[in-house]
Coordinates of C-alpha atoms in Angstrom, one line a residue:
M1 CA 48.2 -24.0 -37.5
N2 CA 48.1 -24.3 -33.7
L3 CA 46.8 -21.0 -32.2
I4 CA 47.5 -22.0 -28.6
T5 CA 51.1 -22.4 -27.7
E6 CA 53.1 -22.0 -24.5
K7 CA 54.3 -18.6 -25.7
N8 CA 50.9 -17.0 -26.2
L9 CA 49.0 -19.0 -23.6
S10 CA 49.0 -16.2 -21.0
K11 CA 47.7 -13.7 -23.6
I12 CA 44.9 -16.0 -24.7
I13 CA 43.9 -16.5 -21.0
I14 CA 43.6 -12.7 -20.6
Y15 CA 41.5 -12.2 -23.8
I16 CA 39.2 -15.1 -22.9
F17 CA 38.8 -13.8 -19.3
I18 CA 38.1 -10.3 -20.5
I19 CA 35.4 -11.5 -23.0
I20 CA 33.8 -13.7 -20.4
M21 CA 33.8 -11.1 -17.6
S22 CA 32.5 -8.4 -20.0
T23 CA 29.7 -10.6 -21.2
M24 CA 28.8 -11.5 -17.6
I25 CA 28.8 -7.9 -16.5
F26 CA 26.7 -6.8 -19.4
M27 CA 24.1 -9.6 -18.8
V28 CA 24.0 -8.8 -15.0
S29 CA 23.6 -5.1 -15.7
Y30 CA 20.9 -5.8 -18.3
F31 CA 18.9 -8.1 -16.1
Y32 CA 19.4 -5.8 -13.1
V33 CA 18.0 -2.8 -14.9
T34 CA 15.1 -4.8 -16.4
N35 CA 14.2 -6.3 -13.0
A36 CA 14.5 -2.9 -11.3
Y37 CA 12.0 -1.3 -13.7
E38 CA 9.7 -4.3 -13.4
D39 CA 9.8 -4.0 -9.7
F40 CA 9.1 -0.3 -10.0
E41 CA 5.9 -0.9 -12.0
I42 CA 4.8 -3.5 -9.4
Q43 CA 5.4 -1.1 -6.5
M44 CA 3.5 1.6 -8.3
E45 CA 0.6 -0.7 -9.0
K46 CA 0.6 -1.7 -5.3
F47 CA 0.9 1.9 -4.2
T48 CA -2.0 3.0 -6.4
Q49 CA -4.3 0.2 -5.1
E50 CA -3.4 1.0 -1.5
Y51 CA -3.8 4.7 -2.0
Y52 CA -7.3 4.3 -3.5
A53 CA -8.2 1.9 -0.7
G54 CA -6.9 4.5 1.8
Q55 CA -9.0 7.2 0.2
K56 CA -12.1 5.0 0.5
K57 CA -11.4 4.6 4.2
I58 CA -11.0 8.3 4.6
L59 CA -14.3 9.0 2.9
K60 CA -16.1 6.4 5.1
K61 CA -14.5 7.9 8.2
E62 CA -15.7 11.4 7.3
I63 CA -19.3 10.1 6.9
D64 CA -19.2 8.1 10.1
T65 CA -17.9 11.2 12.0
I66 CA -20.9 13.3 10.7
I67 CA -23.4 10.6 11.5
D68 CA -22.0 10.3 15.0
V69 CA -22.5 14.0 15.5
M70 CA -26.1 13.7 14.1
N71 CA -26.8 10.8 16.4
Y72 CA -25.6 12.8 19.4
N73 CA -27.7 15.8 18.5
I74 CA -30.8 13.6 18.2
T75 CA -30.4 12.7 21.8
K76 CA -30.8 16.3 22.9
E77 CA -34.1 17.0 24.5
N78 CA -36.6 19.8 23.6
I79 CA -35.3 20.3 20.1
P80 CA -37.8 19.7 17.3
E81 CA -36.6 17.4 14.6
K82 CA -37.2 20.1 12.0
D83 CA -34.7 22.4 13.7
L84 CA -32.2 19.5 14.0
K85 CA -32.4 18.9 10.3
A86 CA -32.0 22.6 9.5
D87 CA -28.9 22.8 11.7
T88 CA -27.5 19.7 10.2
I89 CA -28.0 21.0 6.6
R90 CA -26.4 24.3 7.5
L91 CA -23.4 22.4 9.1
L92 CA -22.9 20.2 6.0
N93 CA -23.1 23.1 3.6
N94 CA -20.2 24.8 5.3
I95 CA -17.8 21.8 5.9
S96 CA -15.0 21.1 3.5
F97 CA -11.9 18.9 3.9
Q98 CA -9.7 20.6 1.3
E99 CA -8.7 24.2 0.5
S100 CA -10.1 23.8 -3.0
K101 CA -13.4 22.7 -1.5
S102 CA -13.5 19.8 -4.0
N103 CA -14.2 17.5 -1.1
Y104 CA -17.7 18.4 0.2
Y105 CA -20.8 16.8 1.6
F106 CA -24.0 16.3 -0.4
V107 CA -27.2 14.9 1.0
Y108 CA -30.3 13.3 -0.6
D109 CA -33.7 13.3 1.2
I110 CA -35.0 10.0 0.0
K111 CA -38.7 9.9 -1.2
K112 CA -38.7 6.6 -3.1
M113 CA -36.1 4.0 -2.0
K114 CA -36.9 2.0 -5.1
G115 CA -35.7 4.9 -7.3
G116 CA -37.1 6.4 -10.4
D117 CA -38.2 9.9 -11.2
D118 CA -38.4 12.3 -8.2
F119 CA -36.8 9.6 -6.0
A120 CA -35.2 12.2 -3.8
R121 CA -34.7 15.8 -3.0
L122 CA -31.1 17.2 -3.0
I123 CA -30.8 19.2 0.2
V124 CA -27.0 19.7 0.5
N125 CA -24.5 20.3 -2.3
P126 CA -22.2 23.3 -2.0
N127 CA -20.9 22.5 -5.6
R128 CA -24.4 22.6 -7.2
P129 CA -26.5 25.3 -5.5
D130 CA -28.7 25.3 -8.6
L131 CA -30.0 21.8 -7.7
L132 CA -30.7 22.4 -4.0
G133 CA -34.3 21.7 -3.1
N134 CA -35.0 20.1 -6.5
L135 CA -36.4 16.6 -7.0
I136 CA -34.0 14.4 -8.9
S137 CA -34.2 11.1 -10.8
T138 CA -32.2 7.9 -10.8
N139 CA -32.4 7.9 -14.6
F140 CA -30.0 10.8 -14.8
K141 CA -26.8 10.0 -16.7
D142 CA -23.4 11.5 -16.1
A143 CA -21.1 12.7 -18.9
D144 CA -20.1 9.0 -19.6
G145 CA -23.7 7.9 -19.8
K146 CA -23.6 6.2 -16.4
K147 CA -26.7 6.1 -14.2
F148 CA -24.7 6.5 -11.0
R149 CA -27.7 7.4 -8.8
E150 CA -29.4 4.2 -9.8
E151 CA -26.1 2.3 -8.9
F152 CA -25.6 3.8 -5.5
L153 CA -29.3 3.5 -4.5
S154 CA -29.3 -0.2 -5.5
N155 CA -26.3 -0.8 -3.3
I156 CA -27.8 1.1 -0.4
R157 CA -31.0 -1.0 -0.6
V158 CA -28.8 -4.1 -0.1
H159 CA -25.9 -3.0 2.0
G160 CA -26.9 0.4 3.4
E161 CA -23.8 1.9 1.8
S162 CA -22.0 2.3 -1.6
Y163 CA -18.7 3.3 -3.2
T164 CA -19.5 4.7 -6.7
Q165 CA -17.4 6.4 -9.3
Y166 CA -18.9 8.7 -11.9
A167 CA -18.2 11.9 -13.9
Y168 CA -19.2 15.1 -12.3
K169 CA -18.4 18.9 -12.5
K170 CA -15.5 19.9 -10.3
P171 CA -16.0 22.9 -8.0
N172 CA -14.9 26.3 -9.3
S173 CA -14.5 24.7 -12.8
I174 CA -16.5 23.9 -15.9
S175 CA -14.6 20.7 -16.5
I176 CA -16.1 17.3 -15.8
K177 CA -13.8 14.9 -13.8
Q178 CA -14.1 11.4 -12.5
K179 CA -15.3 11.4 -8.8
L180 CA -15.2 8.6 -6.2
S181 CA -17.9 9.0 -3.6
Y182 CA -19.1 7.1 -0.6
F183 CA -22.8 7.0 0.1
K184 CA -24.4 5.9 3.4
H185 CA -28.1 5.6 4.4
Y186 CA -29.0 7.5 7.5
K187 CA -32.2 5.6 8.5
N188 CA -33.3 8.0 11.3
W189 CA -34.3 10.6 8.7
N190 CA -34.2 8.5 5.6
W191 CA -31.3 10.5 4.2
V192 CA -28.4 9.4 2.0
I193 CA -25.3 11.3 3.1
A194 CA -22.3 11.3 0.8
V195 CA -18.8 12.7 0.4
G196 CA -16.4 12.2 -2.5
V197 CA -13.0 12.9 -3.9
Y198 CA -12.0 13.7 -7.5
T199 CA -9.7 11.1 -8.9
D200 CA -7.5 13.7 -10.7
D201 CA -6.5 14.9 -7.2
I202 CA -5.6 11.3 -6.3
E203 CA -3.6 10.9 -9.5
V204 CA -1.6 14.0 -8.7
E205 CA -0.4 12.3 -5.5
I206 CA 0.3 9.1 -7.3
E207 CA 2.3 10.9 -9.9
K208 CA 4.4 12.5 -7.2
K209 CA 5.1 9.1 -5.8
R210 CA 6.0 7.8 -9.3
K211 CA 8.5 10.6 -9.9
A212 CA 10.1 10.0 -6.5
L213 CA 10.4 6.3 -7.2
E214 CA 11.8 6.9 -10.7
T215 CA 14.5 9.2 -9.3
K216 CA 15.4 6.6 -6.7
I217 CA 15.5 3.8 -9.3
R218 CA 17.7 5.8 -11.7
S219 CA 20.1 6.6 -8.9
Q220 CA 20.3 3.0 -7.8
V221 CA 20.8 1.7 -11.4
G222 CA 23.5 4.3 -12.0
Q223 CA 25.4 3.4 -8.8
N224 CA 25.2 -0.4 -9.6
I225 CA 26.4 0.1 -13.2
V226 CA 29.4 2.1 -11.9
L227 CA 30.1 -0.7 -9.4
F228 CA 29.9 -3.3 -12.2
I229 CA 32.4 -1.4 -14.3
M230 CA 34.8 -1.0 -11.4
F231 CA 34.5 -4.7 -10.7
L232 CA 35.3 -5.5 -14.4
S233 CA 38.4 -3.2 -14.3
I234 CA 39.7 -4.8 -11.2
A235 CA 39.1 -8.3 -12.7
I236 CA 41.1 -7.3 -15.8
L237 CA 44.0 -6.1 -13.7
I238 CA 43.9 -9.3 -11.7
S239 CA 43.8 -11.4 -14.9
I240 CA 47.0 -9.6 -16.2
A241 CA 48.8 -10.4 -12.9
V242 CA 47.6 -14.0 -13.0
S243 CA 48.8 -14.4 -16.7
Q244 CA 52.3 -13.2 -15.7
K245 CA 52.3 -15.7 -12.9
I246 CA 51.3 -18.4 -15.3
D247 CA 54.3 -17.6 -17.5
E248 CA 56.6 -18.1 -14.5
V249 CA 54.9 -21.3 -13.5
L250 CA 55.2 -22.7 -17.1
K251 CA 58.9 -22.1 -17.1
T252 CA 59.3 -23.7 -13.7
Y253 CA 57.2 -26.6 -14.9
Q254 CA 59.4 -27.2 -18.0
N255 CA 62.4 -27.5 -15.7
K256 CA 60.7 -30.0 -13.5
V257 CA 59.2 -32.2 -16.2
K258 CA 62.3 -34.4 -16.4
V259 CA 62.5 -34.8 -12.7
K260 CA 58.8 -35.7 -12.5
T261 CA 59.1 -38.3 -15.2
E262 CA 61.7 -40.2 -13.2
E263 CA 59.5 -39.9 -10.1
L264 CA 56.5 -41.2 -12.0
E265 CA 58.4 -44.2 -13.2
E266 CA 59.3 -45.0 -9.6
L267 CA 55.7 -44.4 -8.5
N268 CA 54.3 -46.8 -11.1
E269 CA 56.5 -49.6 -9.7
T270 CA 54.9 -49.3 -6.3
L271 CA 51.4 -48.3 -7.5
E272 CA 49.9 -51.8 -7.6
R273 CA 51.0 -52.5 -4.1
R274 CA 49.5 -49.3 -2.8
V275 CA 46.2 -49.9 -4.6
T276 CA 45.9 -53.3 -3.0
E277 CA 46.5 -51.9 0.4
E278 CA 43.9 -49.1 -0.1
V279 CA 41.3 -51.6 -1.4
E280 CA 41.8 -53.7 1.7
K281 CA 41.3 -50.7 4.0
N282 CA 38.1 -49.7 2.1
R283 CA 36.8 -53.3 2.6
E284 CA 37.3 -53.0 6.4
K285 CA 35.5 -49.6 6.4
E286 CA 32.6 -51.1 4.5
Q287 CA 32.3 -53.9 7.0
V288 CA 32.1 -51.3 9.8
L289 CA 29.4 -49.3 8.0
V290 CA 27.4 -52.5 7.3
Q291 CA 27.6 -53.4 11.0
K292 CA 26.5 -49.9 12.0
S293 CA 23.6 -50.0 9.6
R294 CA 22.4 -53.3 11.1
F295 CA 22.4 -51.8 14.6
I296 CA 20.5 -48.7 13.3
A297 CA 17.9 -50.9 11.6
L298 CA 17.6 -53.0 14.8
G299 CA 17.1 -49.9 16.9
E300 CA 14.4 -48.6 14.5
M301 CA 12.6 -51.9 14.6
I302 CA 12.6 -52.0 18.4
S303 CA 11.4 -48.4 18.5
N304 CA 8.6 -49.2 16.1
I305 CA 7.5 -52.3 18.1
A306 CA 7.6 -50.3 21.3
H307 CA 5.4 -47.6 19.7
Q308 CA 3.0 -50.3 18.4
W309 CA 2.8 -52.0 21.8
R310 CA 2.2 -48.9 23.9
Q311 CA -1.6 -48.7 23.1
P312 CA -2.2 -52.5 23.4
L313 CA -0.5 -52.5 26.8
S314 CA -2.8 -49.7 27.8
E315 CA -5.8 -51.8 26.5
L316 CA -4.6 -54.8 28.6
S317 CA -4.2 -52.6 31.7
S318 CA -7.8 -51.2 31.1
I319 CA -9.2 -54.8 30.8
L320 CA -7.4 -56.0 34.0
M321 CA -8.5 -53.0 35.9
Y322 CA -12.1 -53.6 34.8
I323 CA -11.9 -57.3 35.9
K324 CA -10.3 -56.2 39.2
F325 CA -13.0 -53.7 39.8
K326 CA -15.8 -56.2 39.1
H327 CA -14.2 -58.7 41.3
S328 CA -13.8 -56.2 44.2
I329 CA -17.6 -55.5 44.2
N330 CA -18.4 -59.3 43.7
A331 CA -19.9 -58.5 40.3
L332 CA -17.6 -60.5 38.1
D333 CA -19.9 -63.0 36.5
D334 CA -18.8 -65.7 34.0
E335 CA -20.1 -63.8 31.0
T336 CA -18.1 -60.7 31.8
M337 CA -15.0 -62.8 32.5
V338 CA -15.2 -64.7 29.2
K339 CA -15.8 -61.4 27.3
K340 CA -12.9 -59.6 28.9
S341 CA -10.6 -62.7 28.5
K342 CA -11.4 -62.8 24.8
E343 CA -10.6 -59.1 24.5
A344 CA -7.3 -59.6 26.2
D345 CA -6.5 -62.6 24.0
K346 CA -7.2 -60.5 20.9
V347 CA -4.9 -57.7 22.2
L348 CA -2.1 -60.2 23.0
D349 CA -2.6 -61.9 19.6
Y350 CA -2.2 -58.5 18.0
M351 CA 1.0 -57.8 20.0
S352 CA 2.3 -61.1 18.8
H353 CA 1.4 -60.4 15.2
T354 CA 3.0 -57.0 15.5
I355 CA 6.5 -58.5 15.8
D356 CA 5.8 -60.7 12.8
D357 CA 4.5 -57.8 10.8
F358 CA 7.6 -55.7 11.5
R359 CA 9.8 -58.7 10.8
N360 CA 8.0 -59.5 7.5
F361 CA 8.1 -55.8 6.6
F362 CA 11.9 -56.2 6.0
M363 CA 11.4 -59.6 4.3
P364 CA 9.7 -59.5 0.9
K365 CA 8.2 -63.0 1.4
K366 CA 4.6 -61.9 1.8
E367 CA 1.6 -62.7 -0.3
K368 CA -1.5 -60.6 -0.9
E369 CA -4.9 -61.7 0.2
T370 CA -8.5 -60.8 -0.8
F371 CA -10.6 -59.9 2.2
Y372 CA -13.8 -58.1 3.1
L373 CA -13.2 -54.5 4.2
Y374 CA -16.0 -54.6 6.8
G375 CA -14.4 -57.7 8.5
I376 CA -11.0 -55.9 8.8
I377 CA -12.6 -52.8 10.3
D378 CA -14.6 -55.0 12.7
S379 CA -11.4 -56.8 13.8
V380 CA -9.6 -53.6 14.4
M381 CA -12.6 -52.1 16.3
T382 CA -12.6 -55.1 18.6
I383 CA -9.1 -54.1 19.7
V384 CA -9.7 -50.4 20.3
S385 CA -13.4 -50.4 21.2
S386 CA -12.8 -50.4 25.0
S387 CA -10.4 -47.4 24.7
L388 CA -12.8 -45.5 22.5
E389 CA -15.7 -46.2 24.8
N390 CA -13.8 -45.1 27.9
S391 CA -13.0 -41.8 26.1
N392 CA -16.7 -41.4 25.1
I393 CA -15.7 -41.4 21.4
K394 CA -18.4 -42.5 19.1
V395 CA -17.5 -44.5 15.9
D396 CA -19.8 -44.2 12.9
I397 CA -19.1 -47.0 10.4
N398 CA -20.8 -46.8 7.0
L399 CA -19.4 -49.6 4.8
D400 CA -20.8 -51.9 2.1
L401 CA -20.6 -55.5 3.4
N402 CA -19.6 -56.8 0.0
T403 CA -16.6 -54.4 -0.6
Q404 CA -13.4 -56.4 -1.0
V405 CA -9.7 -55.4 -0.9
T406 CA -6.7 -57.3 -2.2
T407 CA -3.5 -56.5 -0.4
Y408 CA -1.4 -57.5 2.6
L409 CA -4.0 -58.1 5.4
N410 CA -1.9 -57.6 8.5
E411 CA -0.2 -54.5 7.2
Y412 CA -3.6 -53.0 6.2
E413 CA -4.9 -53.7 9.7
Q414 CA -1.8 -52.0 11.1
V415 CA -2.4 -48.9 9.0
V416 CA -6.1 -48.6 10.0
L417 CA -5.2 -49.1 13.6
N418 CA -2.5 -46.4 13.5
I419 CA -4.9 -43.9 12.0
L420 CA -7.7 -44.7 14.5
K421 CA -5.2 -44.3 17.4
N422 CA -4.0 -41.0 16.0
A423 CA -7.6 -39.8 15.7
K424 CA -8.4 -40.9 19.3
D425 CA -5.4 -39.1 20.7
V426 CA -6.3 -35.9 18.9
L427 CA -9.9 -35.9 20.1
I428 CA -8.7 -36.5 23.7
E429 CA -5.9 -34.0 23.5
K430 CA -8.2 -31.2 22.2
N431 CA -11.0 -32.2 24.6
T432 CA -13.4 -32.2 21.7
K433 CA -17.1 -32.0 22.5
K434 CA -19.1 -34.9 21.2
P435 CA -16.1 -36.6 19.7
I436 CA -16.8 -38.9 16.7
I437 CA -14.8 -40.9 14.2
K438 CA -16.5 -41.7 10.8
I439 CA -15.4 -44.6 8.7
S440 CA -16.6 -44.9 5.1
A441 CA -15.3 -46.3 1.8
E442 CA -15.5 -45.6 -2.0
D443 CA -15.1 -47.8 -5.0
T444 CA -13.7 -45.7 -7.8
G445 CA -13.4 -48.6 -10.2
K446 CA -9.6 -48.5 -10.2
C447 CA -9.1 -48.5 -6.4
I448 CA -10.8 -48.9 -3.0
I449 CA -10.5 -45.8 -0.8
L450 CA -11.1 -46.1 2.9
Y451 CA -11.9 -42.8 4.6
I452 CA -11.3 -42.2 8.4
E453 CA -12.5 -38.8 9.5
D454 CA -12.6 -37.1 12.9
N455 CA -13.9 -33.8 14.3
G456 CA -10.8 -32.9 16.2
G457 CA -10.2 -29.5 14.5
G458 CA -7.9 -30.7 11.7
I459 CA -4.2 -30.5 11.0
T460 CA -2.6 -27.2 11.8
V461 CA 1.0 -27.9 10.6
E462 CA 2.0 -26.8 7.1
P463 CA 2.5 -28.5 4.8
K464 CA 0.1 -31.2 6.0
A465 CA 2.3 -34.0 4.6
K466 CA 4.8 -33.1 7.4
I467 CA 2.9 -35.4 9.7
F468 CA 4.1 -38.4 7.7
E469 CA 7.8 -37.5 8.3
P470 CA 9.7 -39.9 10.6
Y471 CA 9.7 -38.9 14.3
F472 CA 7.4 -35.9 13.7
S473 CA 4.9 -35.7 16.5
T474 CA 2.9 -32.9 18.2
K475 CA 2.8 -35.0 21.4
D476 CA 5.2 -35.3 24.3
D477 CA 7.9 -38.0 24.1
S478 CA 6.0 -40.1 26.6
D479 CA 2.9 -40.1 24.3
G480 CA 4.3 -40.8 20.9
T481 CA 7.5 -41.2 18.8
G482 CA 6.1 -40.0 15.5
I483 CA 6.6 -43.4 13.9
G484 CA 3.0 -44.6 13.5
L485 CA 1.9 -42.3 10.6
Y486 CA 5.4 -42.5 9.0
M487 CA 5.3 -46.3 8.9
S488 CA 1.7 -46.2 7.7
K489 CA 2.8 -44.0 4.8
V490 CA 5.7 -46.3 3.9
I491 CA 3.5 -49.4 4.1
V492 CA 0.7 -48.0 1.9
D493 CA 2.7 -46.0 -0.7
K494 CA 5.7 -48.3 -1.1
N495 CA 4.7 -51.8 0.0
M496 CA 1.0 -51.8 -1.2
K497 CA 1.6 -49.4 -4.2
G498 CA -1.3 -47.3 -3.0
K499 CA -1.7 -43.8 -1.6
L500 CA -2.1 -42.5 2.0
R501 CA -3.3 -38.9 1.9
V502 CA -4.7 -36.5 4.5
S503 CA -6.8 -33.3 4.2
N504 CA -8.8 -31.0 6.4
T505 CA -12.6 -30.9 6.5
K506 CA -14.8 -28.3 8.2
K507 CA -14.6 -30.1 11.5
G508 CA -11.4 -32.1 11.5
A509 CA -8.9 -34.3 9.6
R510 CA -9.7 -36.9 6.9
F511 CA -7.3 -39.7 6.1
A512 CA -7.8 -41.6 2.8
I513 CA -6.2 -45.0 2.3
S514 CA -6.3 -45.8 -1.5
I515 CA -5.5 -49.4 -2.5
P516 CA -5.5 -50.3 -6.3
K517 CA -7.6 -53.2 -7.4
E518 CA -6.0 -56.3 -8.7
V519 CA -6.3 -56.7 -12.5

């Protein structure tokens, strides 16, 4: 028996729609209420922590205020210390910050800073006049068995202050309540001045906040549930209207089926011709896209070569200026000329290899080589040594002469050179005092990791991997295009199957080039 027919199709649509919408509304309401109460508990936890932290700040501020007054009184002339202490004790015995006087000062005159029996004399405590003037012990335990005096005295010996919680009799009451107190050492008189607040008073305020938030949450939940129900009702009405429209459309459709059948037969006759025409048009579009992609790739290659040539051209300019200067002062000897000529030849050779490197990068006809890591670093340093020396940048190389790497030599040189240039630019840009670049290596057994570290302050962008994105640069357009590190990342990670990573040290940035060993 076929349950779905043209006659009952509209009704089935209504029923299915109502079931789906009701389920969705119920689930949304359930998750909303659940999340609302979870957020409520999170807010209460945060409020409780902040409220306790605020109470601690208030206690500390009260003690600091009293100590400021005491320090001011000490500066007064012709007043004996004994009288100053007596006035201070009288003042502290009469100060209270609450009408219930549960927030009061109490003072210990320390006799033994290490603690023990008779470690201090209680000289101020409006709540316990029976203890005034008595010697007290750190071995005393509160109602919970806690030696709170030993705890706060230990903290004072180390930090000069202490926040300590303990059980103590509340003023005008025989009940024992938890109390949070702040103790601070007043070195001038070797006193420990303290003030506290009973946590049940704090919990009263927290409970007020909880009730206010609960009322607000209930109101919001009720409002949203009403809105959900209204939305469901409107959706049901809309579904009824849509189902009626579907009935009309079905009747119209039945009348047009015959006409459409004839039109489809006519369309089938011409479909093959149309398909052929569209395929030809798509081929033309593909050719245009291929041509555009070639121009884009060519532009990227030219941009990369220009970026790679900028520093070598600067090196050549520096060499030529040096030769010109030596010649102008008649100090250009044969040795200097030969040395500078060799440097220029190496730079020009590198510029020539750069074009080959970029060309080969797009052509997978490259073979790996095994070479000594120290030799590669030495070769790269020959190119950049003049620039680094002119910038007073010291290079500290700590490599094992026997460490070997198997990968694409020219590309490896290119990556090292890019990172050295980046480090040099950062050190110059930030005007680093005593700039230095450290080069070291590590053999992990599975790979050879080359580390290049500077003291230029490190990478400030987040996430740090953003520096490897194409065209990302912190320099002006005239100084860099943001291609060097991007190309280095592509070469190491994709072409060499290694990893190029960066991290911050205490003084700067540290690049790690990890190349797997050949098995």
